[in-house]
Each structure stands twice: as structure tokens, then as C-alpha cells.
GROMACS .gro file of C-alpha atoms in nm:
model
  203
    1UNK     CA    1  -1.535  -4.124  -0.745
    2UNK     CA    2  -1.310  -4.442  -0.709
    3UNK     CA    3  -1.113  -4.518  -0.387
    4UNK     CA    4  -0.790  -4.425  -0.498
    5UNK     CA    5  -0.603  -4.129  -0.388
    6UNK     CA    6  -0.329  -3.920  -0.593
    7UNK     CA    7  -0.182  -3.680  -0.305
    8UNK     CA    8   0.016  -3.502  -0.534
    9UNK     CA    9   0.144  -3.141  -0.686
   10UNK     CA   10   0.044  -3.085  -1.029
   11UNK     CA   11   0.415  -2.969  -1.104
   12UNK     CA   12   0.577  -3.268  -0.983
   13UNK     CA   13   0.699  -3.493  -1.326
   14UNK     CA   14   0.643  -3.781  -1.065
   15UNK     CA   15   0.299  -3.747  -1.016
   16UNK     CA   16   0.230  -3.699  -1.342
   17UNK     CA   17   0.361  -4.069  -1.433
   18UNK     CA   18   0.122  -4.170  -1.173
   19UNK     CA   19  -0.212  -4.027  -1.343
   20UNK     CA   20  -0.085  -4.103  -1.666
   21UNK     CA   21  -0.061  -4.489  -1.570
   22UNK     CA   22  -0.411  -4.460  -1.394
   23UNK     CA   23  -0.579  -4.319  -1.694
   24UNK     CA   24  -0.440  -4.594  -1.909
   25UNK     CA   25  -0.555  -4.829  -1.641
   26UNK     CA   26  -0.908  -4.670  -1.641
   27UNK     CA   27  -0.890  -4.651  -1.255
   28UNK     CA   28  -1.134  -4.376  -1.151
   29UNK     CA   29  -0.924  -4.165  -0.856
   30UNK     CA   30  -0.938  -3.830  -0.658
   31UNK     CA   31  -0.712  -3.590  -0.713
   32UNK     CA   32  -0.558  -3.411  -0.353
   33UNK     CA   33  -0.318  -3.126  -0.446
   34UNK     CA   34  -0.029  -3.100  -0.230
   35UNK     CA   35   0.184  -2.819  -0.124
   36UNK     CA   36   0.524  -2.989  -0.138
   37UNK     CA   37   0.692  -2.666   0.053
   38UNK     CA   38   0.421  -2.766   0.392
   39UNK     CA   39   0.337  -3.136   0.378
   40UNK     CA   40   0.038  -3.205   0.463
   41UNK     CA   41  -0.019  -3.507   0.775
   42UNK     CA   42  -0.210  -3.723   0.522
   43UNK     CA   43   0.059  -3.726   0.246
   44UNK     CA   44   0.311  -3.816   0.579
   45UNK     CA   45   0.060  -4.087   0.672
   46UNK     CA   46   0.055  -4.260   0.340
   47UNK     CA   47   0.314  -4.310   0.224
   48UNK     CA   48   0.282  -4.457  -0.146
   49UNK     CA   49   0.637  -4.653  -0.136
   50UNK     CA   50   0.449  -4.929   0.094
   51UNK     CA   51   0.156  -4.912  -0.139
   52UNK     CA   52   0.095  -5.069  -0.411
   53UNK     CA   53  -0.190  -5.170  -0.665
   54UNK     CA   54  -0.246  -5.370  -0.927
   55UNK     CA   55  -0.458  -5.343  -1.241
   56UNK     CA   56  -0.419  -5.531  -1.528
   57UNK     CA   57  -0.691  -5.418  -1.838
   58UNK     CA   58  -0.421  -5.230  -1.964
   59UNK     CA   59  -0.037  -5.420  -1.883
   60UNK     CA   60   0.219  -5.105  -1.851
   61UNK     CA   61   0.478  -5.337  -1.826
   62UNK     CA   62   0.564  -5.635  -2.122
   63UNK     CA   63   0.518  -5.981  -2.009
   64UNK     CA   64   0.788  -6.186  -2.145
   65UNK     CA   65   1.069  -6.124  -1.847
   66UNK     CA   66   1.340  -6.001  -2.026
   67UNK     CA   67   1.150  -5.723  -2.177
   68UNK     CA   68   1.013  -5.632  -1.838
   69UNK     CA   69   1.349  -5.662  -1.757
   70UNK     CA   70   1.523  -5.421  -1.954
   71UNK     CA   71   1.256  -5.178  -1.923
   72UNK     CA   72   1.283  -5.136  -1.562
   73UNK     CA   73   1.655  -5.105  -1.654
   74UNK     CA   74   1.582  -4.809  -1.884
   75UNK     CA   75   1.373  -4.649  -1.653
   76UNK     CA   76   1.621  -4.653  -1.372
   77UNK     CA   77   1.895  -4.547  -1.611
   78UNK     CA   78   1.618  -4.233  -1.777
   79UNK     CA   79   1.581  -4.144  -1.388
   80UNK     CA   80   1.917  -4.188  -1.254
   81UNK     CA   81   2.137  -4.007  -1.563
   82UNK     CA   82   1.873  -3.817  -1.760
   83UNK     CA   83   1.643  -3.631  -1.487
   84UNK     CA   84   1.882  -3.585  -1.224
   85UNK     CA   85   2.184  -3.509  -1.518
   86UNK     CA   86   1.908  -3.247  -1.618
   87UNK     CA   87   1.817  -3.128  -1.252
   88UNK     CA   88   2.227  -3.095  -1.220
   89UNK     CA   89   2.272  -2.890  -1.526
   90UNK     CA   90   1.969  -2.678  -1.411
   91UNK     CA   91   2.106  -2.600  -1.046
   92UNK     CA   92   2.468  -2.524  -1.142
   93UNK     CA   93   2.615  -2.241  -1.269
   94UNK     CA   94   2.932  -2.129  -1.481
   95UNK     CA   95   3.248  -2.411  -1.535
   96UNK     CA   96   3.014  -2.653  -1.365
   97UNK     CA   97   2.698  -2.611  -1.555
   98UNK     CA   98   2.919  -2.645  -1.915
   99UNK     CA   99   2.993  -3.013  -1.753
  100UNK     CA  100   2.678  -3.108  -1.601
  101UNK     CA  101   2.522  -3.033  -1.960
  102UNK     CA  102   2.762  -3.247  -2.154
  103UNK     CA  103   2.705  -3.525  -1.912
  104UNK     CA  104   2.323  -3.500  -1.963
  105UNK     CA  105   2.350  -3.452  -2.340
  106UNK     CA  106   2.559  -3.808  -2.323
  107UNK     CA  107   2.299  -3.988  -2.116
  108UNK     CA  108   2.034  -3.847  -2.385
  109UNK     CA  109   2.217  -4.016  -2.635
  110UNK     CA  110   2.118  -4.318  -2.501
  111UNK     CA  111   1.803  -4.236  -2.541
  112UNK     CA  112   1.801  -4.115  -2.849
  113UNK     CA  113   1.921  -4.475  -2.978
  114UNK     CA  114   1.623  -4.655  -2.791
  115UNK     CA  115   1.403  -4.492  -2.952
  116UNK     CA  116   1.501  -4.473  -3.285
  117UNK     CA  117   1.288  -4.647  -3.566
  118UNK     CA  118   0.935  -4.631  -3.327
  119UNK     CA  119   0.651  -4.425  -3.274
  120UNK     CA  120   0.676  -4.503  -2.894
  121UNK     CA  121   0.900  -4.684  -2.627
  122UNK     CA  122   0.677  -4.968  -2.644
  123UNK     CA  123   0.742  -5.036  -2.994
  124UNK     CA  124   0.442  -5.059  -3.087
  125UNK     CA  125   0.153  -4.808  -3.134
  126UNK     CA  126   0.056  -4.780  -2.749
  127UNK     CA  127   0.246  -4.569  -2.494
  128UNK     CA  128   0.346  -4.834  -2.186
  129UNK     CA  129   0.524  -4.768  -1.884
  130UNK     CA  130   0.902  -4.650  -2.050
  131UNK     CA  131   0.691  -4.382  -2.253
  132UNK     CA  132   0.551  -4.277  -1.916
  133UNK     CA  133   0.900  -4.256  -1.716
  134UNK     CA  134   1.025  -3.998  -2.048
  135UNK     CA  135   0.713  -3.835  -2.035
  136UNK     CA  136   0.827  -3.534  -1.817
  137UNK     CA  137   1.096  -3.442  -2.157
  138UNK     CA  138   0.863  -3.230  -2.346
  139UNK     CA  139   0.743  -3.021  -2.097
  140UNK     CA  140   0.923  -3.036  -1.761
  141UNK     CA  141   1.267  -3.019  -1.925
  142UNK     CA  142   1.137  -2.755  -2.178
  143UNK     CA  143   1.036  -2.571  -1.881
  144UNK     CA  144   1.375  -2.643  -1.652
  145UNK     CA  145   1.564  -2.536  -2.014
  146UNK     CA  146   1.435  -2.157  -1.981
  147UNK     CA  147   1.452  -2.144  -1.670
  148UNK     CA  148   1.778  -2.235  -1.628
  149UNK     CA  149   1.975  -2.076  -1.945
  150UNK     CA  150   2.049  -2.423  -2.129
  151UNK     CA  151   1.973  -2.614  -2.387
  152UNK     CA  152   1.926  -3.042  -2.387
  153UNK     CA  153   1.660  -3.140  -2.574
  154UNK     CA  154   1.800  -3.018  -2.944
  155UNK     CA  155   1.546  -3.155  -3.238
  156UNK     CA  156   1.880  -3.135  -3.512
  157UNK     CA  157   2.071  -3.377  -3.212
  158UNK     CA  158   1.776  -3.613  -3.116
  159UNK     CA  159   1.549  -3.622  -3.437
  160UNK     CA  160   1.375  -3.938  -3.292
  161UNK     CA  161   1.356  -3.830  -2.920
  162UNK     CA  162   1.211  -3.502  -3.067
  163UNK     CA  163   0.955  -3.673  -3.309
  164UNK     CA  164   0.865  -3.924  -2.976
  165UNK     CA  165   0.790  -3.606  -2.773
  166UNK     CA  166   0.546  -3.496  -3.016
  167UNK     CA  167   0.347  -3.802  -3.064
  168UNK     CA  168   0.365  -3.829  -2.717
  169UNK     CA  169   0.207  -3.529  -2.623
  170UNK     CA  170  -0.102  -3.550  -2.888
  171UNK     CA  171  -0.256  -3.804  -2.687
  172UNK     CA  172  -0.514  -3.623  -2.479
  173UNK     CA  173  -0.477  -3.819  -2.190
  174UNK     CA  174  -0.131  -3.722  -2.111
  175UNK     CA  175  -0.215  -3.335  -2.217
  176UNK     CA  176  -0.488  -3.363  -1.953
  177UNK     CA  177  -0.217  -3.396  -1.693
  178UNK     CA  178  -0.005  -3.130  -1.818
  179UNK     CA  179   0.041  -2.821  -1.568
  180UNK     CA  180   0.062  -2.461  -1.741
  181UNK     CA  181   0.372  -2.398  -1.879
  182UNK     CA  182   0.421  -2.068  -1.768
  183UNK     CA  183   0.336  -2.176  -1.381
  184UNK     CA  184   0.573  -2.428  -1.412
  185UNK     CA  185   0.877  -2.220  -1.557
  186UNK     CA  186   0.757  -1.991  -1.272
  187UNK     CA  187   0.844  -2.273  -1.042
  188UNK     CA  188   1.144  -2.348  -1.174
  189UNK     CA  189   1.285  -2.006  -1.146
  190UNK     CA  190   1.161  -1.987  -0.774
  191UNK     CA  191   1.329  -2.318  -0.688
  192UNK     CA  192   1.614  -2.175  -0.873
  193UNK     CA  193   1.616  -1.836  -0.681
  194UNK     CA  194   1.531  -2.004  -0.348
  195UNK     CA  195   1.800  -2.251  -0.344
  196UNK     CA  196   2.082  -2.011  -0.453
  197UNK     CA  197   1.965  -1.766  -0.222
  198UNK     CA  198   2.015  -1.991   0.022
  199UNK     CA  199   2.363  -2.170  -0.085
  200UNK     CA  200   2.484  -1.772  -0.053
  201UNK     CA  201   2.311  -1.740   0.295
  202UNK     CA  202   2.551  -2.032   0.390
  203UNK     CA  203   2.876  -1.865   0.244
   0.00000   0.00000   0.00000
């Protein structure tokens, strides 16, 4: 076993990217589940924002800078609007909900143009780091969708973010990292019980 570490839970979207880019990378590591309810001392001793590594056999990133550029802009813009829009919709509830959706289903749009005339993100026939920052759409937002009564990820509305998905999840690398889909619905109705159980407590 290689000297890398993944302290991670195997329902976290982020942790996912993070054995996705190391299987890419070929980078043998050990994988230390986490209970992300009771952190564990090592996963508060290292903490992997001041870590970093490099490995270069297979580039997740383009070279020329503007590329590299714009798809660190993406990836910022697929975190900032499109998880946490989705996380939004997920967590609220009646008037609230209706407008958190909308707002996601705009940022999608986005998307949904990006993506449009390729296989992958990369444009080309590889999957490279943008394909790795969407990869929690066809299962973690499939998942957050039934759990939380809503609907973003339409194939009639994104017909080329819905054909991506499903090239993306035939490679068997990224299927390897994919949690059960029931245990992670499961989670996502616990979160959602949890936290509004809690908002009420507070009332």
C-alpha cells in the first residue's frame, strides 16, 4: 500500500473527487473511513487544505493557462451555484424550496451549455478534473432529489448534462467509488430529519 492517506466518508461527494483523481493518477493509497458526526484526532491533525501533492502521468488540469483558467472558474462556479443551489433546494421547504429550485435549475443551465456537443468536460475522450468536480450529479443529486421531494436533474431539460452523466458513470473507476444508493438516500433523509428536528427544537 502507497503512503497516501484518504481520511474520508464514503458518502461525502468531496471525497469521492479525491479517489477519482488518485485513480486517474495511478497513486496507490489507503482508504480510512471517517465518521463525519465524531471526528476522529487524525482527520483534525491533517488537515488536507495545507497538503498538497503532485502527480503528473495523468495532467487533471489543461496546460495552456487560459484553459486551466477557466476550468478552475467552472469548478468554483459548479460548487458555489450548483451543489450548494442543490443542498439549498434540498434543506428548504414550501415558498422557499419553489425558489431555491428555480435558482439551481438556472445555474444548471450553465452547465448544460458547457457541455453541449462533448462526450466529457474535457472535450475530448478522457474525463479531467471539471468531469470530476460534476461527478457527484448522477448519484449524489439523484439521491438528495428523493430524498428531498424535488426534481433538478430533468433528461427532457438537460439532454447533454443527462447523456454526460451516463458516460460518466460507465467508467469503472468512478463506479468503484460509488457508495450504495440506498445508504446514501438513507443519509440524506437523516441529515434531513436531524437538521429540521433541530431548527424546531430552536423555535
Amino acid at each position: 500500500m502507497g503512503e497516501v492517506k484518504v481520511i474520508g466518508s464514503s458518502k461525502s461527494l468531496f471525497c469521492a473527487r479525491v479517489e477519482w483523481a488518485l485513480k486517474l493518477k495511478g497513486v496507490e493509497y489507503e482508504y480510512l473511513q471517517e465518521d463525519l458526526l465524531n471526528k476522529s484526532p487524525l482527520l483534525l491533525k491533517h488537515n488536507p487544505v495545507h497538503k498538497k501533492m503532485r502527480h503528473e502521468d495523468y495532467p487533471l488540469l489543461p496546460e495552456d493557462p487560459y484553459e486551466r483558467a477557466m476550468a478552475r472558474f467552472w469548478a468554483k462556479f459548479a460548487d458555489d451555484k450548483c451543489v450548494m443551489g442543490a443542498f439549498a433546494a434540498f434543506w428548504k421547504e414550501g415558498e422557499e424550496k419553489e425558489k431555491a429550485i428555480e435558482s439551481a435549475l438556472e445555474s444548471f443551465t450553465f452547465l448544460e451549455k458547457q457541455i453541449q456537443g462533448k462526450k466529457f468536460f474535457s472535450g475530448d475522450d478522457n474525463i479531467r478534473y471539471l468531469d470530476l468536480v460534476m461527478g457527484w450529479i448522477p448519484l449524489w443529486l439523484n439521491a438528495m432529489e428523493e430524498a428531498g421531494g424535488m426534481k433538478l436533474m430533468d433528461a427532457q431539460k438537460f439532454p447533454s448534462l443527462h447523456e454526460w452523466t451516463q458516460n460518466f458513470i460507465e467508467i469503472p473507476l468512478i463506479k468503484e467509488c460509488f457508495p450504495p444508493r440506498d445508504a446514501l438516500v438513507n443519509y440524506f433523509n437523516f441529515s434531513l430529519s436531524y437538521n429540521r428536528s433541530m431548527a424546531a427544537a430552536k423555535q
